[in-house]
Tab-separated table of C-alpha atoms in Angstrom:
chain	number	residue	atom	x	y	z
A	1	MET	CA	93.548	-1.918	145.763
A	2	GLU	CA	94.146	-2.242	149.600
A	3	LEU	CA	93.405	1.604	149.301
A	4	LEU	CA	89.572	0.837	147.971
A	5	PHE	CA	88.785	-1.968	150.525
A	6	ILE	CA	89.674	0.640	153.261
A	7	SER	CA	87.174	3.356	151.529
A	8	LEU	CA	84.025	0.294	151.560
A	9	CYS	CA	85.011	-0.595	155.388
A	10	LEU	CA	84.872	3.439	155.978
A	11	LEU	CA	81.906	4.075	154.051
A	12	LEU	CA	79.498	1.081	155.311
A	13	ARG	CA	81.040	2.027	158.802
A	14	LEU	CA	79.070	5.598	158.171
A	15	PHE	CA	75.863	3.392	157.199
A	16	GLY	CA	75.560	1.845	160.293
A	17	VAL	CA	76.477	4.770	162.430
A	18	LYS	CA	73.575	7.033	160.495
A	19	ALA	CA	70.720	3.864	160.540
A	20	GLN	CA	72.101	3.735	164.711
A	21	THR	CA	70.999	7.549	164.825
A	22	LEU	CA	67.989	7.513	162.682
A	23	GLU	CA	64.489	7.975	165.009
A	24	PRO	CA	61.736	5.764	165.253
A	25	ASN	CA	58.573	7.581	164.395
A	26	PHE	CA	54.765	6.444	163.765
A	27	ASP	CA	53.430	6.746	160.229
A	28	VAL	CA	49.659	6.099	160.717
A	29	PRO	CA	47.981	9.170	161.380
A	30	VAL	CA	46.410	9.422	165.066
A	31	VAL	CA	42.618	7.543	164.673
A	32	ASN	CA	39.975	7.488	167.075
A	33	VAL	CA	38.360	4.203	167.337
A	34	THR	CA	34.706	3.290	167.184
A	35	ALA	CA	33.823	-0.070	168.626
A	36	ILE	CA	30.473	-2.057	169.382
A	37	ALA	CA	29.827	-3.685	172.125
A	38	GLY	CA	30.657	-7.523	172.021
A	39	LYS	CA	32.591	-7.120	168.947
A	40	THR	CA	35.906	-6.771	168.675
A	41	ALA	CA	38.311	-3.407	168.946
A	42	ILE	CA	41.272	-3.029	166.522
A	43	LEU	CA	43.339	-0.144	167.895
A	44	PRO	CA	46.259	0.425	164.942
A	45	CYS	CA	49.467	1.174	165.739
A	46	SER	CA	52.772	1.364	162.869
A	47	VAL	CA	56.049	2.209	163.413
A	48	GLN	CA	59.334	2.906	161.203
A	49	SER	CA	62.574	2.741	161.893
A	50	LEU	CA	62.250	1.009	165.288
A	51	GLY	CA	65.715	-0.305	165.080
A	52	PHE	CA	66.796	-1.703	168.902
A	53	HIS	CA	63.451	0.429	170.425
A	54	LYS	CA	61.037	-1.675	171.807
A	55	VAL	CA	56.688	-1.022	171.850
A	56	ALA	CA	54.291	-1.077	174.663
A	57	TRP	CA	50.581	-0.731	174.982
A	58	LEU	CA	48.941	1.199	177.979
A	59	ASP	CA	45.581	1.388	178.939
A	60	PRO	CA	43.255	4.421	180.340
A	61	ARG	CA	44.622	3.641	183.446
A	62	GLU	CA	48.167	3.500	181.573
A	63	LYS	CA	48.578	-0.280	183.534
A	64	ILE	CA	51.013	-2.106	180.353
A	65	LEU	CA	48.932	-4.641	178.577
A	66	THR	CA	51.812	-5.400	175.748
A	67	LEU	CA	55.559	-5.321	175.431
A	68	GLU	CA	56.926	-6.191	172.457
A	69	GLU	CA	54.859	-8.843	170.913
A	70	ARG	CA	53.562	-10.798	174.801
A	71	ARG	CA	50.552	-9.772	176.427
A	72	VAL	CA	51.855	-9.163	179.893
A	73	ILE	CA	48.227	-9.204	181.478
A	74	SER	CA	46.088	-11.531	182.509
A	75	ASP	CA	43.065	-10.633	180.431
A	76	ASP	CA	43.143	-12.946	177.154
A	77	ARG	CA	40.368	-10.703	175.252
A	78	ILE	CA	43.597	-8.738	174.448
A	79	SER	CA	46.052	-9.621	171.994
A	80	LEU	CA	48.597	-7.924	169.121
A	81	GLU	CA	48.626	-8.562	165.915
A	82	ARG	CA	50.993	-7.831	163.360
A	83	PRO	CA	49.609	-8.270	160.176
A	84	TYR	CA	52.889	-6.086	158.829
A	85	THR	CA	56.266	-6.136	159.483
A	86	ASN	CA	55.605	-2.045	161.226
A	87	ASP	CA	52.091	-3.035	162.463
A	88	TRP	CA	51.934	-3.233	166.263
A	89	ASN	CA	48.136	-3.321	166.543
A	90	LEU	CA	46.241	-3.936	169.620
A	91	PHE	CA	43.461	-6.417	169.563
A	92	ILE	CA	40.095	-6.333	172.011
A	93	ARG	CA	38.160	-9.280	171.503
A	94	ASP	CA	34.263	-8.612	172.962
A	95	VAL	CA	34.110	-5.373	174.138
A	96	LYS	CA	32.586	-3.655	176.507
A	97	PRO	CA	31.934	0.148	177.473
A	98	SER	CA	34.311	0.081	180.582
A	99	ASP	CA	36.863	-0.303	177.746
A	100	SER	CA	36.874	2.784	176.841
A	101	GLY	CA	39.217	5.615	177.017
A	102	LYS	CA	42.464	6.777	175.883
A	103	TYR	CA	45.464	3.956	174.815
A	104	MET	CA	48.787	4.803	174.500
A	105	CYS	CA	51.156	2.753	172.268
A	106	GLN	CA	54.591	4.043	173.217
A	107	ILE	CA	58.773	3.727	171.833
A	108	ASN	CA	60.961	3.650	174.490
A	109	THR	CA	62.793	6.066	172.668
A	110	ASN	CA	64.242	9.129	175.163
A	111	PRO	CA	62.173	11.060	175.510
A	112	VAL	CA	59.222	8.229	175.368
A	113	LYS	CA	57.059	8.621	172.340
A	114	ILE	CA	53.656	8.462	172.762
A	115	LYS	CA	50.246	7.814	170.420
A	116	ASN	CA	47.218	8.208	171.677
A	117	ILE	CA	44.031	6.501	170.543
A	118	VAL	CA	41.021	6.853	172.080
A	119	LEU	CA	38.476	3.870	171.967
A	120	TYR	CA	34.554	4.455	172.203
A	121	VAL	CA	32.217	1.328	172.791
A	122	HIS	CA	28.845	1.958	171.268
A	123	GLU	CA	26.368	-0.285	173.462
A	124	ALA	CA	22.353	-1.205	171.801
A	125	ALA	CA	19.821	-0.024	173.578
A	126	SER	CA	18.038	-1.993	176.548
A	127	ILE	CA	15.267	-1.853	178.611
A	128	ILE	CA	15.590	-2.547	182.020
A	129	ASP	CA	13.030	-4.623	183.595
A	130	GLU	CA	12.885	-4.101	187.458
A	131	LEU	CA	12.636	0.003	186.654
A	132	SER	CA	9.806	-0.006	183.799
A	133	SER	CA	6.191	-0.664	184.286
A	134	PHE	CA	4.395	-3.861	183.734
A	135	ASP	CA	0.578	-4.223	183.318
A	136	THR	CA	-1.480	-1.848	184.779
A	137	THR	CA	-5.501	-1.704	185.780
A	138	ALA	CA	-6.613	2.110	186.029
A	139	ARG	CA	-10.118	3.395	186.917
A	140	GLU	CA	-11.930	5.839	184.074
A	141	GLY	CA	-11.008	9.217	185.081
A	142	ASP	CA	-7.724	8.357	186.747
A	143	THR	CA	-3.967	9.544	185.210
A	144	VAL	CA	-1.643	6.516	184.013
A	145	GLN	CA	1.938	6.940	183.728
A	146	LEU	CA	3.669	4.636	182.061
A	147	VAL	CA	7.396	3.899	182.232
A	148	CYS	CA	10.086	2.446	180.311
A	149	ASN	CA	13.892	3.185	181.433
A	150	ALA	CA	16.548	2.695	178.748
A	151	THR	CA	19.842	2.772	178.629
A	152	GLY	CA	22.667	2.343	175.705
A	153	ILE	CA	25.471	4.317	174.141
A	154	PRO	CA	24.690	6.537	172.848
A	155	PRO	CA	21.802	7.479	175.414
A	156	PRO	CA	18.880	5.605	173.215
A	157	THR	CA	15.614	7.853	172.148
A	158	VAL	CA	12.210	5.914	173.191
A	159	THR	CA	9.125	6.169	171.166
A	160	TRP	CA	5.664	4.989	172.221
A	161	TYR	CA	3.160	2.871	170.387
A	162	ARG	CA	-0.307	2.081	170.554
A	163	ARG	CA	-2.459	-0.853	169.216
A	164	PRO	CA	-5.651	-2.507	170.014
A	165	SER	CA	-5.413	-5.359	172.300
A	166	SER	CA	-7.700	-7.773	170.232
A	167	THR	CA	-5.503	-8.275	167.872
A	168	LYS	CA	-1.682	-8.659	167.321
A	169	GLU	CA	-1.735	-8.298	163.341
A	170	ALA	CA	-3.037	-4.579	163.773
A	171	ALA	CA	-1.285	-1.356	162.622
A	172	LYS	CA	0.132	0.321	165.875
A	173	GLU	CA	0.065	3.963	165.737
A	174	VAL	CA	2.831	6.691	167.939
A	175	VAL	CA	1.238	7.824	170.729
A	176	GLY	CA	2.436	10.928	172.937
A	177	LEU	CA	6.133	12.351	172.781
A	178	ASN	CA	9.432	10.720	172.674
A	179	GLY	CA	10.678	9.695	176.181
A	180	GLU	CA	11.078	7.312	178.387
A	181	VAL	CA	7.700	8.468	180.401
A	182	LEU	CA	4.278	8.164	179.023
A	183	VAL	CA	0.944	9.853	180.791
A	184	ILE	CA	-2.286	9.473	180.292
A	185	TYR	CA	-4.592	11.898	181.585
A	186	ASN	CA	-8.281	11.292	182.896
A	187	ILE	CA	-7.882	7.814	181.066
A	188	SER	CA	-11.235	6.520	179.219
A	189	ARG	CA	-12.507	3.197	178.255
A	190	TYR	CA	-11.142	3.448	175.080
A	191	CYS	CA	-7.707	3.769	175.868
A	192	ASP	CA	-7.701	0.504	177.292
A	193	ASP	CA	-5.153	-1.019	174.739
A	194	ILE	CA	-1.783	-2.382	174.653
A	195	TYR	CA	1.357	0.182	174.691
A	196	GLU	CA	4.921	0.047	173.408
A	197	CYS	CA	7.630	1.568	173.954
A	198	VAL	CA	10.656	1.159	171.346
A	199	ALA	CA	14.368	2.339	172.614
A	200	PHE	CA	16.721	2.880	169.261
A	201	ASN	CA	20.238	4.362	169.020
A	202	ASP	CA	21.183	3.392	165.767
A	203	ILE	CA	22.502	0.410	166.601
A	204	SER	CA	20.860	-2.766	165.948
A	205	PRO	CA	18.334	-3.963	167.222
A	206	ALA	CA	16.120	-1.949	168.754
A	207	ALA	CA	14.750	-2.891	172.626
A	208	SER	CA	11.125	-2.944	172.942
A	209	ARG	CA	8.655	-3.482	175.737
A	210	GLU	CA	4.991	-4.237	175.668
A	211	ILE	CA	2.845	-2.742	178.355
A	212	ARG	CA	-1.032	-3.862	178.640
A	213	VAL	CA	-3.130	-1.054	180.191
A	214	VAL	CA	-6.595	-2.071	181.436
A	215	VAL	CA	-9.469	0.343	182.117
A	216	GLU	CA	-12.089	-0.383	184.492
A	217	PHE	CA	-15.600	1.089	184.282
A	218	ALA	CA	-18.984	1.179	185.626
A	219	PRO	CA	-21.754	-1.054	183.529
A	220	GLU	CA	-23.664	1.172	181.106
A	221	ILE	CA	-26.775	-0.251	179.703
A	222	PHE	CA	-28.035	-0.184	176.382
A	223	LEU	CA	-32.066	-1.326	174.966
A	224	PRO	CA	-32.430	-1.195	171.311
A	225	THR	CA	-36.153	-0.187	171.935
A	226	LYS	CA	-38.015	0.365	175.224
A	227	ARG	CA	-41.246	-1.136	173.744
A	228	MET	CA	-41.897	-4.538	172.238
A	229	GLY	CA	-45.234	-5.889	170.745
A	230	GLN	CA	-46.482	-9.599	169.720
A	231	ASN	CA	-49.573	-11.448	169.594
A	232	GLN	CA	-50.648	-14.019	172.267
A	233	GLY	CA	-49.670	-17.598	171.340
A	234	LYS	CA	-46.657	-16.168	169.467
A	235	GLU	CA	-42.709	-15.880	170.302
A	236	THR	CA	-40.967	-12.972	170.984
A	237	ILE	CA	-36.774	-12.259	172.055
A	238	LEU	CA	-35.881	-8.869	174.343
A	239	GLU	CA	-31.987	-7.691	173.970
A	240	CYS	CA	-30.375	-5.636	176.319
A	241	ARG	CA	-26.307	-4.693	175.702
A	242	VAL	CA	-23.888	-4.119	178.428
A	243	THR	CA	-20.835	-2.149	177.912
A	244	ALA	CA	-18.751	-2.614	181.753
A	245	ASN	CA	-15.454	-3.560	182.657
A	246	PRO	CA	-15.440	-6.139	184.532
A	247	GLN	CA	-18.481	-7.822	183.582
A	248	VAL	CA	-19.709	-9.458	187.016
A	249	TYR	CA	-23.278	-9.404	186.743
A	250	SER	CA	-26.272	-8.747	184.005
A	251	ALA	CA	-29.007	-10.447	184.008
A	252	TRP	CA	-33.154	-9.942	183.159
A	253	MET	CA	-35.845	-9.561	185.881
A	254	ARG	CA	-39.506	-9.378	186.219
A	255	ASN	CA	-41.274	-8.374	189.593
A	256	ASP	CA	-37.546	-7.800	191.229
A	257	ALA	CA	-36.649	-11.554	190.650
A	258	GLU	CA	-34.152	-12.861	187.813
A	259	ILE	CA	-35.305	-15.061	184.922
A	260	THR	CA	-34.098	-18.017	184.706
A	261	ASN	CA	-34.158	-20.845	182.203
A	262	ASN	CA	-37.283	-22.793	182.170
A	263	TYR	CA	-39.976	-24.208	180.175
A	264	LYS	CA	-41.186	-20.323	179.164
A	265	TYR	CA	-37.856	-18.541	179.196
A	266	ARG	CA	-34.440	-18.655	177.580
A	267	VAL	CA	-31.532	-16.344	178.716
A	268	GLU	CA	-28.192	-16.428	176.046
A	269	VAL	CA	-25.569	-13.983	176.602
A	270	TYR	CA	-23.398	-13.191	173.502
A	271	HIS	CA	-19.820	-11.824	173.290
A	272	GLU	CA	-19.452	-8.795	170.688
A	273	ASP	CA	-16.397	-7.370	172.133
A	274	LYS	CA	-13.773	-7.463	175.012
A	275	ASN	CA	-16.038	-5.097	177.036
A	276	THR	CA	-19.804	-5.605	175.332
A	277	ILE	CA	-22.018	-8.555	176.011
A	278	THR	CA	-25.808	-8.772	174.684
A	279	ILE	CA	-28.342	-10.591	176.952
A	280	SER	CA	-31.169	-12.365	175.503
A	281	LEU	CA	-34.308	-13.378	176.564
A	282	ARG	CA	-36.856	-15.436	174.558
A	283	ILE	CA	-40.087	-15.951	175.436
A	284	ARG	CA	-42.461	-18.798	174.289
A	285	GLN	CA	-45.898	-18.585	173.513
A	286	ILE	CA	-46.678	-15.405	175.187
A	287	ASP	CA	-49.592	-15.505	176.836
A	288	GLU	CA	-51.770	-12.247	178.929
A	289	ASP	CA	-49.720	-12.965	181.809
A	290	ASP	CA	-46.643	-12.369	180.247
A	291	TYR	CA	-47.263	-8.954	179.156
A	292	GLY	CA	-45.664	-6.038	181.148
A	293	ILE	CA	-42.703	-4.675	182.237
A	294	TYR	CA	-39.117	-7.062	182.043
A	295	THR	CA	-35.580	-4.958	183.355
A	296	CYS	CA	-31.986	-5.318	182.207
A	297	LYS	CA	-29.638	-5.266	185.553
A	298	ALA	CA	-26.051	-5.040	185.314
A	299	SER	CA	-23.936	-3.930	188.150
A	300	ASN	CA	-19.940	-4.574	189.155
A	301	GLY	CA	-17.683	-3.085	191.706
A	302	LEU	CA	-18.116	0.573	190.793
A	303	GLY	CA	-21.628	0.813	189.875
A	304	THR	CA	-24.811	-0.469	188.572
A	305	ASP	CA	-27.173	0.219	185.865
A	306	VAL	CA	-30.956	-0.501	185.150
A	307	GLU	CA	-33.145	0.034	182.188
A	308	GLU	CA	-37.065	-1.112	181.293
A	309	MET	CA	-38.509	-2.351	178.120
A	310	ILE	CA	-42.349	-3.248	178.088
A	311	LEU	CA	-43.791	-5.860	175.951
A	312	TYR	CA	-47.766	-4.929	175.440
A	313	GLU	CA	-50.106	-7.199	173.639
A	314	TYR	CA	-50.088	-6.180	169.429
A	315	LEU	CA	-53.778	-5.288	167.783
A	316	PRO	CA	-53.693	-5.321	163.996
A	317	PRO	CA	-55.519	-1.650	163.012
A	318	LYS	CA	-58.994	-1.709	162.192
A	319	THR	CA	-59.752	-0.876	158.366
A	320	ASP	CA	-63.094	1.965	157.377
A	321	PRO	CA	-65.185	0.049	154.406
A	322	PRO	CA	-64.537	1.642	151.282
A	323	THR	CA	-66.391	5.017	150.103
A	324	THR	CA	-68.881	4.600	146.938
A	325	THR	CA	-69.369	7.955	145.209
A	326	THR	CA	-72.700	8.293	142.828
A	327	GLU	CA	-72.775	10.792	140.224
A	328	VAL	CA	-76.426	12.113	139.090
A	329	ALA	CA	-76.184	15.061	136.175
A	330	PHE	CA	-79.062	16.842	135.465
A	331	GLU	CA	-79.803	20.769	133.122
A	332	GLN	CA	-79.741	24.243	134.975
A	333	GLN	CA	-83.433	25.807	134.956
A	334	PRO	CA	-83.127	28.913	133.016
A	335	TRP	CA	-83.416	30.469	136.406
A	336	GLN	CA	-80.537	28.756	137.658
A	337	LYS	CA	-78.519	30.764	135.109
A	338	SER	CA	-76.579	33.762	135.702
A	339	PRO	CA	-77.269	36.780	133.343
A	340	ASN	CA	-73.979	36.795	132.044
A	341	GLN	CA	-72.967	32.868	131.601
A	342	PRO	CA	-72.598	32.104	127.932
A	343	ASN	CA	-74.901	29.980	126.168
A	344	ASN	CA	-73.268	27.100	124.800
A	345	GLY	CA	-74.786	26.683	121.257
A	346	GLY	CA	-78.196	25.774	123.245
A	347	VAL	CA	-76.949	23.412	124.768
A	348	ASP	CA	-77.808	24.213	128.730
A	349	THR	CA	-75.071	23.174	131.218
A	350	ILE	CA	-75.180	20.228	133.236
A	351	SER	CA	-74.476	20.621	136.911
A	352	ILE	CA	-73.023	16.860	138.679
A	353	HIS	CA	-74.125	16.298	142.394
A	354	ARG	CA	-72.117	13.922	144.023
A	355	ILE	CA	-74.217	11.499	146.280
A	356	ASN	CA	-71.798	9.751	149.392
A	357	THR	CA	-73.219	6.698	150.402
A	358	ARG	CA	-72.076	4.191	153.173
A	359	PRO	CA	-73.109	0.473	153.187
A	360	ASP	CA	-72.613	0.381	157.201
A	361	TYR	CA	-73.852	2.959	159.111
A	362	HIS	CA	-73.452	1.339	162.414
A	363	ASN	CA	-69.269	2.100	162.464
A	364	GLN	CA	-70.032	5.767	162.354
A	365	GLY	CA	-72.350	5.462	164.912
A	366	ILE	CA	-75.965	6.148	163.316
A	367	SER	CA	-78.873	4.662	164.489
A	368	SER	CA	-81.353	2.686	162.089
A	369	GLY	CA	-83.820	5.762	162.224
A	370	GLN	CA	-81.353	7.477	160.568
A	371	GLU	CA	-79.938	5.081	158.046
A	372	ASN	CA	-83.157	4.971	156.716
A	373	GLY	CA	-83.915	8.469	156.626
A	374	GLY	CA	-80.843	9.103	154.641
A	375	ASN	CA	-81.863	6.279	152.214
A	376	VAL	CA	-85.331	8.456	151.673
A	377	LEU	CA	-83.390	11.406	151.541
A	378	HIS	CA	-80.741	10.146	148.862
A	379	VAL	CA	-83.494	8.917	147.006
A	380	SER	CA	-85.977	11.981	146.945
A	381	HIS	CA	-83.037	13.811	145.571
A	382	LEU	CA	-82.584	11.268	142.603
A	383	VAL	CA	-86.255	11.609	141.711
A	384	ILE	CA	-86.194	15.529	141.435
A	385	SER	CA	-83.666	15.274	139.089
A	386	LEU	CA	-84.975	12.723	137.140
A	387	LEU	CA	-88.181	14.812	136.772
A	388	ALA	CA	-86.160	17.826	135.807
A	389	LEU	CA	-84.577	15.782	132.827
A	390	VAL	CA	-87.969	14.576	131.291
A	391	SER	CA	-89.075	18.493	131.669
A	392	ILE	CA	-86.129	19.333	129.718
A	393	VAL	CA	-86.244	16.748	126.946
A	394	SER	CA	-90.274	17.343	126.389
A	395	ASN	CA	-89.972	21.427	125.907
A	396	THR	CA	-87.221	20.611	123.086
């Protein structure tokens, strides 16, 4: 009995010495951690057979963060979490890009055992306002450069879009190449729109910025017609379309004087789109003095344009009286027939003569004597035709 007790004690002591001689080790393979800025980063470290050894975390500058379960720095974003007995995980809340680097989970063995974990902190794209373009005004023909300075980890891709400035609901289209700078060469009035840069690095949300581009140009005038006819006593409207930016001065003029509203004239302006207006001039009860040249004039700091329209008196066209035709038939005489003309069953061919008569010869510039002579001539032809017809009937 005593021998059995001694054997058991020796066995327990042997197992105790063996347990004390086991070296601690990391039972989780080395992994790198990626976190989003503002979120919580978890750096895992799991140890087996720790025994009487201690675990410590060091930052990329080899500054001790935790020892066993205690935080030894003042940064309250850092803590040690142990969801299981073997776990010694490092938590970094509200992680920042500056927290990126190689962290070390150490066991104070001899020599020290170290597990390295690299932390990558990704940051959503953002646009630096003070280093980016604001709303821009340019003259037609200039070269415009728009800048959208974006930052983020990893570096974001900047895409440029364009949409009409008249409405926010309009669909936008991609313009130019990807990059922080958009260059518009020889800009024209048709480039006057809103440009948007969107920076994105696969981390939501994307960052965007709108830049309004205004293009200034000299006035251009378009007249629907350059001649307008109207009767006296009637009313008419003259229209002039002006395209310019900015719209500074536009008016109807006559005899080098601007036309203003009064009992005779009424000037009204209609806005067609962002750069085009229509100026209408209503003229009431037109009289002879109102006919002539009217001038539409527009100007701004970049130039002037002038176009003229003629208002003339409209007279309806005169119509000629209708022409009447008299047809007279008579039989051909034997001496009028050709030798080869066939005989139509004893019936001689009847010739048709057309005699044109006009009831009104004054419109044709014919004197009264010519008019009477013409009537006598036509009556003579008629009498001769009738006598020839009677002769034929009597011979048959």
